[in-house]
JSON list of C-alpha atoms (C1' of nucleotides) in Angstrom, two decimals:
[
{"chain": "A", "resi": 1, "resn": "MET", "atom": "CA", "xyz": [113.22, 196.31, 116.36]},
{"chain": "A", "resi": 2, "resn": "ARG", "atom": "CA", "xyz": [112.14, 195.91, 112.77]},
{"chain": "A", "resi": 3, "resn": "ARG", "atom": "CA", "xyz": [115.35, 195.36, 110.87]},
{"chain": "A", "resi": 4, "resn": "ASP", "atom": "CA", "xyz": [114.53, 194.48, 107.31]},
{"chain": "A", "resi": 5, "resn": "THR", "atom": "CA", "xyz": [115.61, 195.79, 103.93]},
{"chain": "A", "resi": 6, "resn": "PHE", "atom": "CA", "xyz": [112.53, 197.98, 103.58]},
{"chain": "A", "resi": 7, "resn": "GLN", "atom": "CA", "xyz": [113.46, 199.69, 106.82]},
{"chain": "A", "resi": 8, "resn": "ALA", "atom": "CA", "xyz": [117.06, 200.00, 105.67]},
{"chain": "A", "resi": 9, "resn": "ILE", "atom": "CA", "xyz": [116.20, 202.03, 102.59]},
{"chain": "A", "resi": 10, "resn": "ALA", "atom": "CA", "xyz": [113.35, 203.98, 104.17]},
{"chain": "A", "resi": 11, "resn": "ASP", "atom": "CA", "xyz": [115.66, 206.69, 105.43]},
{"chain": "A", "resi": 12, "resn": "PRO", "atom": "CA", "xyz": [117.00, 209.16, 102.85]},
{"chain": "A", "resi": 13, "resn": "THR", "atom": "CA", "xyz": [120.39, 209.41, 104.56]},
{"chain": "A", "resi": 14, "resn": "ARG", "atom": "CA", "xyz": [120.79, 205.65, 104.37]},
{"chain": "A", "resi": 15, "resn": "ARG", "atom": "CA", "xyz": [119.87, 205.64, 100.68]},
{"chain": "A", "resi": 16, "resn": "GLU", "atom": "CA", "xyz": [122.45, 208.35, 100.12]},
{"chain": "A", "resi": 17, "resn": "ILE", "atom": "CA", "xyz": [125.05, 206.28, 101.95]},
{"chain": "A", "resi": 18, "resn": "LEU", "atom": "CA", "xyz": [124.25, 203.33, 99.72]},
{"chain": "A", "resi": 19, "resn": "ASP", "atom": "CA", "xyz": [124.47, 205.52, 96.62]},
{"chain": "A", "resi": 20, "resn": "LEU", "atom": "CA", "xyz": [127.84, 206.87, 97.69]},
{"chain": "A", "resi": 21, "resn": "ILE", "atom": "CA", "xyz": [129.49, 203.56, 98.48]},
{"chain": "A", "resi": 22, "resn": "ALA", "atom": "CA", "xyz": [127.98, 201.96, 95.39]},
{"chain": "A", "resi": 23, "resn": "CYS", "atom": "CA", "xyz": [130.35, 204.12, 93.34]},
{"chain": "A", "resi": 24, "resn": "LYS", "atom": "CA", "xyz": [133.39, 203.71, 95.54]},
{"chain": "A", "resi": 25, "resn": "PRO", "atom": "CA", "xyz": [134.06, 202.11, 98.95]},
{"chain": "A", "resi": 26, "resn": "LEU", "atom": "CA", "xyz": [134.59, 204.78, 101.58]},
{"chain": "A", "resi": 27, "resn": "ASN", "atom": "CA", "xyz": [135.90, 204.63, 105.10]},
{"chain": "A", "resi": 28, "resn": "ILE", "atom": "CA", "xyz": [133.66, 205.81, 107.87]},
{"chain": "A", "resi": 29, "resn": "ASN", "atom": "CA", "xyz": [135.22, 209.24, 108.33]},
{"chain": "A", "resi": 30, "resn": "ALA", "atom": "CA", "xyz": [135.20, 209.99, 104.62]},
{"chain": "A", "resi": 31, "resn": "LEU", "atom": "CA", "xyz": [131.59, 208.90, 104.47]},
{"chain": "A", "resi": 32, "resn": "ALA", "atom": "CA", "xyz": [130.61, 211.02, 107.44]},
{"chain": "A", "resi": 33, "resn": "GLY", "atom": "CA", "xyz": [132.33, 213.98, 105.79]},
{"chain": "A", "resi": 34, "resn": "ARG", "atom": "CA", "xyz": [129.76, 213.87, 103.02]},
{"chain": "A", "resi": 35, "resn": "PHE", "atom": "CA", "xyz": [126.91, 214.64, 105.40]},
{"chain": "A", "resi": 36, "resn": "SER", "atom": "CA", "xyz": [126.03, 217.57, 107.59]},
{"chain": "A", "resi": 37, "resn": "ILE", "atom": "CA", "xyz": [125.18, 215.36, 110.54]},
{"chain": "A", "resi": 38, "resn": "SER", "atom": "CA", "xyz": [127.73, 214.07, 113.02]},
{"chain": "A", "resi": 39, "resn": "ARG", "atom": "CA", "xyz": [130.00, 211.10, 112.44]},
{"chain": "A", "resi": 40, "resn": "THR", "atom": "CA", "xyz": [128.20, 209.25, 115.20]},
{"chain": "A", "resi": 41, "resn": "ALA", "atom": "CA", "xyz": [124.86, 209.76, 113.47]},
{"chain": "A", "resi": 42, "resn": "VAL", "atom": "CA", "xyz": [126.27, 208.39, 110.22]},
{"chain": "A", "resi": 43, "resn": "TYR", "atom": "CA", "xyz": [127.81, 205.53, 112.14]},
{"chain": "A", "resi": 44, "resn": "LYS", "atom": "CA", "xyz": [124.41, 204.64, 113.56]},
{"chain": "A", "resi": 45, "resn": "HIS", "atom": "CA", "xyz": [122.96, 204.50, 110.07]},
{"chain": "A", "resi": 46, "resn": "LEU", "atom": "CA", "xyz": [125.84, 202.23, 109.11]},
{"chain": "A", "resi": 47, "resn": "ARG", "atom": "CA", "xyz": [125.01, 199.89, 111.98]},
{"chain": "A", "resi": 48, "resn": "ILE", "atom": "CA", "xyz": [121.43, 199.66, 110.79]},
{"chain": "A", "resi": 49, "resn": "LEU", "atom": "CA", "xyz": [122.59, 198.97, 107.23]},
{"chain": "A", "resi": 50, "resn": "LEU", "atom": "CA", "xyz": [124.92, 196.30, 108.63]},
{"chain": "A", "resi": 51, "resn": "GLU", "atom": "CA", "xyz": [122.17, 194.69, 110.68]},
{"chain": "A", "resi": 52, "resn": "CYS", "atom": "CA", "xyz": [119.99, 194.64, 107.59]},
{"chain": "A", "resi": 53, "resn": "ASP", "atom": "CA", "xyz": [122.87, 192.98, 105.77]},
{"chain": "A", "resi": 54, "resn": "VAL", "atom": "CA", "xyz": [122.91, 195.42, 102.88]},
{"chain": "A", "resi": 55, "resn": "ILE", "atom": "CA", "xyz": [126.48, 196.62, 103.44]},
{"chain": "A", "resi": 56, "resn": "GLU", "atom": "CA", "xyz": [129.72, 195.10, 104.63]},
{"chain": "A", "resi": 57, "resn": "ILE", "atom": "CA", "xyz": [132.74, 196.66, 106.27]},
{"chain": "A", "resi": 58, "resn": "LYS", "atom": "CA", "xyz": [136.32, 195.64, 105.67]},
{"chain": "A", "resi": 59, "resn": "GLN", "atom": "CA", "xyz": [139.15, 196.58, 107.96]},
{"chain": "A", "resi": 60, "resn": "CYS", "atom": "CA", "xyz": [142.18, 198.08, 106.28]},
{"chain": "A", "resi": 61, "resn": "GLY", "atom": "CA", "xyz": [144.79, 199.13, 108.75]},
{"chain": "A", "resi": 62, "resn": "ARG", "atom": "CA", "xyz": [143.07, 201.45, 111.14]},
{"chain": "A", "resi": 63, "resn": "GLU", "atom": "CA", "xyz": [140.43, 202.35, 108.57]},
{"chain": "A", "resi": 64, "resn": "ARG", "atom": "CA", "xyz": [137.22, 200.50, 107.86]},
{"chain": "A", "resi": 65, "resn": "TYR", "atom": "CA", "xyz": [135.82, 200.63, 104.36]},
{"chain": "A", "resi": 66, "resn": "CYS", "atom": "CA", "xyz": [132.11, 200.37, 103.73]},
{"chain": "A", "resi": 67, "resn": "MET", "atom": "CA", "xyz": [130.77, 198.75, 100.60]},
{"chain": "A", "resi": 68, "resn": "PRO", "atom": "CA", "xyz": [127.36, 197.57, 99.49]},
{"chain": "A", "resi": 69, "resn": "LYS", "atom": "CA", "xyz": [126.49, 193.92, 99.94]},
{"chain": "A", "resi": 70, "resn": "PRO", "atom": "CA", "xyz": [124.10, 192.94, 97.20]},
{"chain": "A", "resi": 71, "resn": "GLY", "atom": "CA", "xyz": [121.56, 190.24, 97.87]},
{"chain": "A", "resi": 72, "resn": "LYS", "atom": "CA", "xyz": [119.20, 191.40, 100.57]},
{"chain": "A", "resi": 73, "resn": "ILE", "atom": "CA", "xyz": [118.21, 194.44, 98.54]},
{"chain": "A", "resi": 74, "resn": "SER", "atom": "CA", "xyz": [116.45, 192.07, 96.18]},
{"chain": "A", "resi": 75, "resn": "ALA", "atom": "CA", "xyz": [113.80, 191.46, 98.84]},
{"chain": "A", "resi": 76, "resn": "VAL", "atom": "CA", "xyz": [112.41, 194.87, 97.95]},
{"chain": "A", "resi": 77, "resn": "ARG", "atom": "CA", "xyz": [112.47, 194.12, 94.26]},
{"chain": "A", "resi": 78, "resn": "ASP", "atom": "CA", "xyz": [110.79, 190.78, 94.91]},
{"chain": "A", "resi": 79, "resn": "TRP", "atom": "CA", "xyz": [107.95, 192.42, 96.81]},
{"chain": "A", "resi": 80, "resn": "LEU", "atom": "CA", "xyz": [107.56, 195.10, 94.15]},
{"chain": "A", "resi": 81, "resn": "ASP", "atom": "CA", "xyz": [107.44, 192.47, 91.41]},
{"chain": "A", "resi": 82, "resn": "ALA", "atom": "CA", "xyz": [104.81, 190.43, 93.24]},
{"chain": "A", "resi": 83, "resn": "PHE", "atom": "CA", "xyz": [102.76, 193.51, 94.00]},
{"chain": "A", "resi": 84, "resn": "GLU", "atom": "CA", "xyz": [102.74, 194.82, 90.46]},
{"chain": "A", "resi": 85, "resn": "LEU", "atom": "CA", "xyz": [101.93, 191.35, 89.21]},
{"chain": "A", "resi": 86, "resn": "LYS", "atom": "CA", "xyz": [98.78, 191.37, 91.33]},
{"chain": "A", "resi": 87, "resn": "LEU", "atom": "CA", "xyz": [97.88, 194.74, 89.92]},
{"chain": "A", "resi": 88, "resn": "ARG", "atom": "CA", "xyz": [98.16, 193.33, 86.43]},
{"chain": "A", "resi": 89, "resn": "ASP", "atom": "CA", "xyz": [96.02, 190.31, 87.23]},
{"chain": "A", "resi": 90, "resn": "VAL", "atom": "CA", "xyz": [93.13, 192.24, 88.77]},
{"chain": "A", "resi": 91, "resn": "PRO", "atom": "CA", "xyz": [93.12, 195.74, 87.36]},
{"chain": "B", "resi": 1, "resn": "MET", "atom": "CA", "xyz": [107.15, 214.32, 108.32]},
{"chain": "B", "resi": 2, "resn": "ARG", "atom": "CA", "xyz": [108.93, 212.29, 105.70]},
{"chain": "B", "resi": 3, "resn": "ARG", "atom": "CA", "xyz": [106.16, 211.18, 103.41]},
{"chain": "B", "resi": 4, "resn": "ASP", "atom": "CA", "xyz": [107.60, 209.40, 100.45]},
{"chain": "B", "resi": 5, "resn": "THR", "atom": "CA", "xyz": [107.03, 206.04, 98.82]},
{"chain": "B", "resi": 6, "resn": "PHE", "atom": "CA", "xyz": [109.95, 204.44, 100.64]},
{"chain": "B", "resi": 7, "resn": "GLN", "atom": "CA", "xyz": [108.38, 205.42, 103.92]},
{"chain": "B", "resi": 8, "resn": "ALA", "atom": "CA", "xyz": [105.00, 204.16, 102.74]},
{"chain": "B", "resi": 9, "resn": "ILE", "atom": "CA", "xyz": [106.22, 200.63, 102.14]},
{"chain": "B", "resi": 10, "resn": "ALA", "atom": "CA", "xyz": [108.62, 200.53, 105.09]},
{"chain": "B", "resi": 11, "resn": "ASP", "atom": "CA", "xyz": [105.91, 199.32, 107.47]},
{"chain": "B", "resi": 12, "resn": "PRO", "atom": "CA", "xyz": [104.87, 195.67, 107.16]},
{"chain": "B", "resi": 13, "resn": "THR", "atom": "CA", "xyz": [101.22, 196.46, 107.93]},
{"chain": "B", "resi": 14, "resn": "ARG", "atom": "CA", "xyz": [101.14, 198.96, 105.08]},
{"chain": "B", "resi": 15, "resn": "ARG", "atom": "CA", "xyz": [102.67, 196.46, 102.70]},
{"chain": "B", "resi": 16, "resn": "GLU", "atom": "CA", "xyz": [100.04, 193.96, 103.76]},
{"chain": "B", "resi": 17, "resn": "ILE", "atom": "CA", "xyz": [97.32, 196.53, 103.14]},
{"chain": "B", "resi": 18, "resn": "LEU", "atom": "CA", "xyz": [98.72, 197.11, 99.66]},
{"chain": "B", "resi": 19, "resn": "ASP", "atom": "CA", "xyz": [98.88, 193.38, 99.00]},
{"chain": "B", "resi": 20, "resn": "LEU", "atom": "CA", "xyz": [95.27, 192.94, 100.10]},
{"chain": "B", "resi": 21, "resn": "ILE", "atom": "CA", "xyz": [93.76, 195.71, 98.05]},
{"chain": "B", "resi": 22, "resn": "ALA", "atom": "CA", "xyz": [95.91, 194.80, 95.06]},
{"chain": "B", "resi": 23, "resn": "CYS", "atom": "CA", "xyz": [93.77, 191.68, 94.73]},
{"chain": "B", "resi": 24, "resn": "LYS", "atom": "CA", "xyz": [90.42, 193.28, 95.44]},
{"chain": "B", "resi": 25, "resn": "PRO", "atom": "CA", "xyz": [89.30, 196.75, 96.57]},
{"chain": "B", "resi": 26, "resn": "LEU", "atom": "CA", "xyz": [88.12, 196.65, 100.16]},
{"chain": "B", "resi": 27, "resn": "ASN", "atom": "CA", "xyz": [86.24, 199.13, 102.28]},
{"chain": "B", "resi": 28, "resn": "ILE", "atom": "CA", "xyz": [87.90, 200.40, 105.41]},
{"chain": "B", "resi": 29, "resn": "ASN", "atom": "CA", "xyz": [86.04, 198.18, 107.86]},
{"chain": "B", "resi": 30, "resn": "ALA", "atom": "CA", "xyz": [86.63, 195.05, 105.81]},
{"chain": "B", "resi": 31, "resn": "LEU", "atom": "CA", "xyz": [90.27, 195.96, 105.55]},
{"chain": "B", "resi": 32, "resn": "ALA", "atom": "CA", "xyz": [90.58, 196.60, 109.27]},
{"chain": "B", "resi": 33, "resn": "GLY", "atom": "CA", "xyz": [88.96, 193.23, 109.92]},
{"chain": "B", "resi": 34, "resn": "ARG", "atom": "CA", "xyz": [91.95, 191.52, 108.35]},
{"chain": "B", "resi": 35, "resn": "PHE", "atom": "CA", "xyz": [94.29, 192.85, 111.02]},
{"chain": "B", "resi": 36, "resn": "SER", "atom": "CA", "xyz": [94.59, 192.32, 114.74]},
{"chain": "B", "resi": 37, "resn": "ILE", "atom": "CA", "xyz": [95.09, 196.02, 115.40]},
{"chain": "B", "resi": 38, "resn": "SER", "atom": "CA", "xyz": [92.24, 198.49, 115.79]},
{"chain": "B", "resi": 39, "resn": "ARG", "atom": "CA", "xyz": [90.32, 200.03, 112.91]},
{"chain": "B", "resi": 40, "resn": "THR", "atom": "CA", "xyz": [91.73, 203.42, 113.88]},
{"chain": "B", "resi": 41, "resn": "ALA", "atom": "CA", "xyz": [95.27, 202.11, 113.60]},
{"chain": "B", "resi": 42, "resn": "VAL", "atom": "CA", "xyz": [94.56, 200.69, 110.15]},
{"chain": "B", "resi": 43, "resn": "TYR", "atom": "CA", "xyz": [92.91, 203.96, 109.22]},
{"chain": "B", "resi": 44, "resn": "LYS", "atom": "CA", "xyz": [96.06, 205.84, 110.19]},
{"chain": "B", "resi": 45, "resn": "HIS", "atom": "CA", "xyz": [98.09, 203.61, 107.90]},
{"chain": "B", "resi": 46, "resn": "LEU", "atom": "CA", "xyz": [95.60, 204.35, 105.14]},
{"chain": "B", "resi": 47, "resn": "ARG", "atom": "CA", "xyz": [96.10, 208.06, 105.63]},
{"chain": "B", "resi": 48, "resn": "ILE", "atom": "CA", "xyz": [99.83, 207.65, 105.28]},
{"chain": "B", "resi": 49, "resn": "LEU", "atom": "CA", "xyz": [99.37, 205.59, 102.12]},
{"chain": "B", "resi": 50, "resn": "LEU", "atom": "CA", "xyz": [97.02, 208.29, 100.83]},
{"chain": "B", "resi": 51, "resn": "GLU", "atom": "CA", "xyz": [99.49, 211.07, 101.59]},
{"chain": "B", "resi": 52, "resn": "CYS", "atom": "CA", "xyz": [102.18, 209.10, 99.80]},
{"chain": "B", "resi": 53, "resn": "ASP", "atom": "CA", "xyz": [99.79, 208.80, 96.88]},
{"chain": "B", "resi": 54, "resn": "VAL", "atom": "CA", "xyz": [100.07, 205.04, 96.57]},
{"chain": "B", "resi": 55, "resn": "ILE", "atom": "CA", "xyz": [96.38, 204.32, 97.18]},
{"chain": "B", "resi": 56, "resn": "GLU", "atom": "CA", "xyz": [93.11, 206.02, 96.35]},
{"chain": "B", "resi": 57, "resn": "ILE", "atom": "CA", "xyz": [89.74, 205.82, 98.06]},
{"chain": "B", "resi": 58, "resn": "LYS", "atom": "CA", "xyz": [86.40, 205.87, 96.30]},
{"chain": "B", "resi": 59, "resn": "GLN", "atom": "CA", "xyz": [83.16, 206.64, 98.09]},
{"chain": "B", "resi": 60, "resn": "CYS", "atom": "CA", "xyz": [80.35, 204.18, 97.46]},
{"chain": "B", "resi": 61, "resn": "GLY", "atom": "CA", "xyz": [77.28, 205.02, 99.52]},
{"chain": "B", "resi": 62, "resn": "ARG", "atom": "CA", "xyz": [78.47, 205.13, 103.08]},
{"chain": "B", "resi": 63, "resn": "GLU", "atom": "CA", "xyz": [81.38, 202.86, 102.33]},
{"chain": "B", "resi": 64, "resn": "ARG", "atom": "CA", "xyz": [84.80, 203.89, 101.07]},
{"chain": "B", "resi": 65, "resn": "TYR", "atom": "CA", "xyz": [86.74, 201.46, 98.97]},
{"chain": "B", "resi": 66, "resn": "CYS", "atom": "CA", "xyz": [90.51, 201.47, 99.00]},
{"chain": "B", "resi": 67, "resn": "MET", "atom": "CA", "xyz": [92.50, 200.53, 95.94]},
{"chain": "B", "resi": 68, "resn": "PRO", "atom": "CA", "xyz": [96.12, 200.83, 94.94]},
{"chain": "B", "resi": 69, "resn": "LYS", "atom": "CA", "xyz": [97.17, 203.80, 92.85]},
{"chain": "B", "resi": 70, "resn": "PRO", "atom": "CA", "xyz": [100.06, 202.76, 90.69]},
{"chain": "B", "resi": 71, "resn": "GLY", "atom": "CA", "xyz": [102.64, 205.34, 89.70]},
{"chain": "B", "resi": 72, "resn": "LYS", "atom": "CA", "xyz": [104.42, 206.55, 92.79]},
{"chain": "B", "resi": 73, "resn": "ILE", "atom": "CA", "xyz": [105.50, 203.04, 93.68]},
{"chain": "B", "resi": 74, "resn": "SER", "atom": "CA", "xyz": [107.80, 203.20, 90.68]},
{"chain": "B", "resi": 75, "resn": "ALA", "atom": "CA", "xyz": [110.00, 205.68, 92.55]},
{"chain": "B", "resi": 76, "resn": "VAL", "atom": "CA", "xyz": [111.26, 202.73, 94.56]},
{"chain": "B", "resi": 77, "resn": "ARG", "atom": "CA", "xyz": [111.90, 200.67, 91.47]},
{"chain": "B", "resi": 78, "resn": "ASP", "atom": "CA", "xyz": [113.69, 203.60, 89.89]},
{"chain": "B", "resi": 79, "resn": "TRP", "atom": "CA", "xyz": [116.02, 203.98, 92.85]},
{"chain": "B", "resi": 80, "resn": "LEU", "atom": "CA", "xyz": [116.67, 200.25, 92.95]},
{"chain": "B", "resi": 81, "resn": "ASP", "atom": "CA", "xyz": [117.47, 200.21, 89.24]},
{"chain": "B", "resi": 82, "resn": "ALA", "atom": "CA", "xyz": [119.87, 203.13, 89.51]},
{"chain": "B", "resi": 83, "resn": "PHE", "atom": "CA", "xyz": [121.53, 201.63, 92.57]},
{"chain": "B", "resi": 84, "resn": "GLU", "atom": "CA", "xyz": [122.07, 198.23, 91.02]},
{"chain": "B", "resi": 85, "resn": "LEU", "atom": "CA", "xyz": [123.33, 199.88, 87.87]},
{"chain": "B", "resi": 86, "resn": "LYS", "atom": "CA", "xyz": [126.05, 201.58, 89.90]},
{"chain": "B", "resi": 87, "resn": "LEU", "atom": "CA", "xyz": [126.95, 198.24, 91.43]},
{"chain": "B", "resi": 88, "resn": "ARG", "atom": "CA", "xyz": [127.36, 196.76, 87.99]},
{"chain": "B", "resi": 89, "resn": "ASP", "atom": "CA", "xyz": [129.55, 199.63, 86.81]},
{"chain": "B", "resi": 90, "resn": "VAL", "atom": "CA", "xyz": [131.97, 199.59, 89.72]},
{"chain": "B", "resi": 91, "resn": "PRO", "atom": "CA", "xyz": [131.97, 196.11, 91.23]},
{"chain": "C", "resi": 1, "resn": "DG", "atom": "C1'", "xyz": [156.83, 205.50, 124.63]},
{"chain": "C", "resi": 2, "resn": "DA", "atom": "C1'", "xyz": [154.25, 209.51, 123.07]},
{"chain": "C", "resi": 3, "resn": "DC", "atom": "C1'", "xyz": [151.15, 211.21, 119.91]},
{"chain": "C", "resi": 4, "resn": "DC", "atom": "C1'", "xyz": [147.58, 211.07, 116.11]},
{"chain": "C", "resi": 5, "resn": "DC", "atom": "C1'", "xyz": [143.86, 209.67, 113.82]},
{"chain": "C", "resi": 6, "resn": "DA", "atom": "C1'", "xyz": [139.89, 206.60, 112.83]},
{"chain": "C", "resi": 7, "resn": "DT", "atom": "C1'", "xyz": [136.65, 204.37, 115.15]},
{"chain": "C", "resi": 8, "resn": "DG", "atom": "C1'", "xyz": [133.34, 202.40, 118.92]},
{"chain": "C", "resi": 9, "resn": "DC", "atom": "C1'", "xyz": [130.10, 203.40, 122.26]},
{"chain": "C", "resi": 10, "resn": "DA", "atom": "C1'", "xyz": [127.44, 205.21, 126.35]},
{"chain": "C", "resi": 11, "resn": "DA", "atom": "C1'", "xyz": [124.16, 208.67, 127.95]},
{"chain": "C", "resi": 12, "resn": "DC", "atom": "C1'", "xyz": [121.01, 211.70, 126.84]},
{"chain": "C", "resi": 13, "resn": "DC", "atom": "C1'", "xyz": [117.26, 214.25, 124.15]},
{"chain": "C", "resi": 14, "resn": "DA", "atom": "C1'", "xyz": [113.26, 215.75, 121.04]},
{"chain": "C", "resi": 15, "resn": "DA", "atom": "C1'", "xyz": [110.29, 214.30, 117.82]},
{"chain": "C", "resi": 16, "resn": "DA", "atom": "C1'", "xyz": [107.91, 210.91, 115.20]},
{"chain": "C", "resi": 17, "resn": "DA", "atom": "C1'", "xyz": [105.69, 206.39, 114.77]},
{"chain": "C", "resi": 18, "resn": "DG", "atom": "C1'", "xyz": [102.35, 203.23, 115.97]},
{"chain": "C", "resi": 19, "resn": "DG", "atom": "C1'", "xyz": [99.06, 202.03, 118.89]},
{"chain": "C", "resi": 20, "resn": "DT", "atom": "C1'", "xyz": [94.81, 202.66, 122.07]},
{"chain": "C", "resi": 21, "resn": "DT", "atom": "C1'", "xyz": [90.05, 204.39, 123.78]},
{"chain": "C", "resi": 22, "resn": "DT", "atom": "C1'", "xyz": [86.46, 207.43, 123.12]},
{"chain": "C", "resi": 23, "resn": "DC", "atom": "C1'", "xyz": [83.26, 210.27, 120.92]},
{"chain": "C", "resi": 24, "resn": "DA", "atom": "C1'", "xyz": [80.97, 212.57, 116.80]},
{"chain": "C", "resi": 25, "resn": "DC", "atom": "C1'", "xyz": [78.66, 212.20, 112.57]},
{"chain": "C", "resi": 26, "resn": "DA", "atom": "C1'", "xyz": [76.67, 210.63, 108.21]},
{"chain": "C", "resi": 27, "resn": "DT", "atom": "C1'", "xyz": [74.19, 207.21, 105.71]},
{"chain": "C", "resi": 28, "resn": "DA", "atom": "C1'", "xyz": [71.23, 202.89, 105.41]},
{"chain": "C", "resi": 29, "resn": "DT", "atom": "C1'", "xyz": [67.78, 200.03, 107.24]},
{"chain": "C", "resi": 30, "resn": "DT", "atom": "C1'", "xyz": [63.77, 198.89, 109.96]},
{"chain": "D", "resi": 1, "resn": "DA", "atom": "C1'", "xyz": [61.82, 208.23, 113.97]},
{"chain": "D", "resi": 2, "resn": "DA", "atom": "C1'", "xyz": [64.80, 204.96, 115.90]},
{"chain": "D", "resi": 3, "resn": "DT", "atom": "C1'", "xyz": [68.56, 202.06, 115.21]},
{"chain": "D", "resi": 4, "resn": "DA", "atom": "C1'", "xyz": [72.57, 200.03, 113.17]},
{"chain": "D", "resi": 5, "resn": "DT", "atom": "C1'", "xyz": [76.61, 200.53, 110.45]},
{"chain": "D", "resi": 6, "resn": "DG", "atom": "C1'", "xyz": [80.74, 202.80, 108.36]},
{"chain": "D", "resi": 7, "resn": "DT", "atom": "C1'", "xyz": [83.69, 206.31, 108.95]},
{"chain": "D", "resi": 8, "resn": "DG", "atom": "C1'", "xyz": [86.53, 210.63, 110.82]},
{"chain": "D", "resi": 9, "resn": "DA", "atom": "C1'", "xyz": [89.05, 212.45, 114.32]},
{"chain": "D", "resi": 10, "resn": "DA", "atom": "C1'", "xyz": [90.70, 214.04, 119.01]},
{"chain": "D", "resi": 11, "resn": "DA", "atom": "C1'", "xyz": [93.37, 212.95, 123.13]},
{"chain": "D", "resi": 12, "resn": "DC", "atom": "C1'", "xyz": [96.53, 210.24, 125.05]},
{"chain": "D", "resi": 13, "resn": "DC", "atom": "C1'", "xyz": [100.37, 206.76, 125.73]},
{"chain": "D", "resi": 14, "resn": "DT", "atom": "C1'", "xyz": [104.74, 204.05, 124.84]},
{"chain": "D", "resi": 15, "resn": "DT", "atom": "C1'", "xyz": [108.44, 202.84, 121.98]},
{"chain": "D", "resi": 16, "resn": "DT", "atom": "C1'", "xyz": [111.42, 203.82, 118.20]},
{"chain": "D", "resi": 17, "resn": "DT", "atom": "C1'", "xyz": [114.06, 206.98, 115.46]},
{"chain": "D", "resi": 18, "resn": "DG", "atom": "C1'", "xyz": [117.48, 210.14, 114.52]},
{"chain": "D", "resi": 19, "resn": "DG", "atom": "C1'", "xyz": [120.25, 213.16, 116.42]},
{"chain": "D", "resi": 20, "resn": "DT", "atom": "C1'", "xyz": [123.69, 215.18, 119.88]},
{"chain": "D", "resi": 21, "resn": "DT", "atom": "C1'", "xyz": [128.08, 215.53, 123.11]},
{"chain": "D", "resi": 22, "resn": "DG", "atom": "C1'", "xyz": [131.62, 213.38, 125.38]},
{"chain": "D", "resi": 23, "resn": "DC", "atom": "C1'", "xyz": [134.79, 209.83, 126.33]},
{"chain": "D", "resi": 24, "resn": "DA", "atom": "C1'", "xyz": [137.35, 205.32, 125.54]},
{"chain": "D", "resi": 25, "resn": "DT", "atom": "C1'", "xyz": [140.09, 202.45, 122.57]},
{"chain": "D", "resi": 26, "resn": "DG", "atom": "C1'", "xyz": [143.16, 200.73, 119.12]},
{"chain": "D", "resi": 27, "resn": "DG", "atom": "C1'", "xyz": [146.07, 200.73, 115.27]},
{"chain": "D", "resi": 28, "resn": "DG", "atom": "C1'", "xyz": [149.91, 203.79, 112.76]},
{"chain": "D", "resi": 29, "resn": "DT", "atom": "C1'", "xyz": [153.64, 207.11, 113.16]},
{"chain": "D", "resi": 30, "resn": "DC", "atom": "C1'", "xyz": [157.13, 209.94, 115.17]}
]
DNA sequence: GACCCATGCAACCAAAAGGTTTCACATATT
DNA sequence: AATATGTGAAACCTTTTGGTTGCATGGGTC
């Protein structure tokens, strides 16, 4: 299984999840409520985001709050920077 | 079929293709020669990159040279920028 | 203890992704 | 004209992806 940051943000639902929790941490049910797909489907996206290390989840009573984990996302920016640098060198 | 820039760069082979032709335009056979997979497989990746509008192909005799097409790639950078801006606002 | 509510997870499914082999065809080269 | 090279594309296969329903569990609350 290819589990890198590029894969993490390839899916539009996962990008939307990231956008949502970037503004405010949300527990899993609240998050799932924002989408038309099932909670389980959202949960699976969360697992992928977790595996890719772009989010973290903190337990709070019986709820678990999801929040972005900056760091790994920069891998994408790094690749983009390198790529566009090459374009500039040999246009 | 989800055919956006995020999808285009999600596959490592496609990123490698982009990296290669960013340095120097290559025809399809030359490009395929750089990978261990079949020419047809590389060709399929090229079609996806074409559909996502991140490369262009120029005919030159019987050869077709692939080169990056800047522009659409910026969609990724735009999303990244907006995302990290949100992180900065509500940390 | 009994009952909710939020979550984890297994089993299953259809479609898409990524690959292969094979053949067709167009353009150079001899 | 015959041959070699570069490419396009069909048919097929396996694995991954993204989704579902249904059930188990575990921490609050009454």
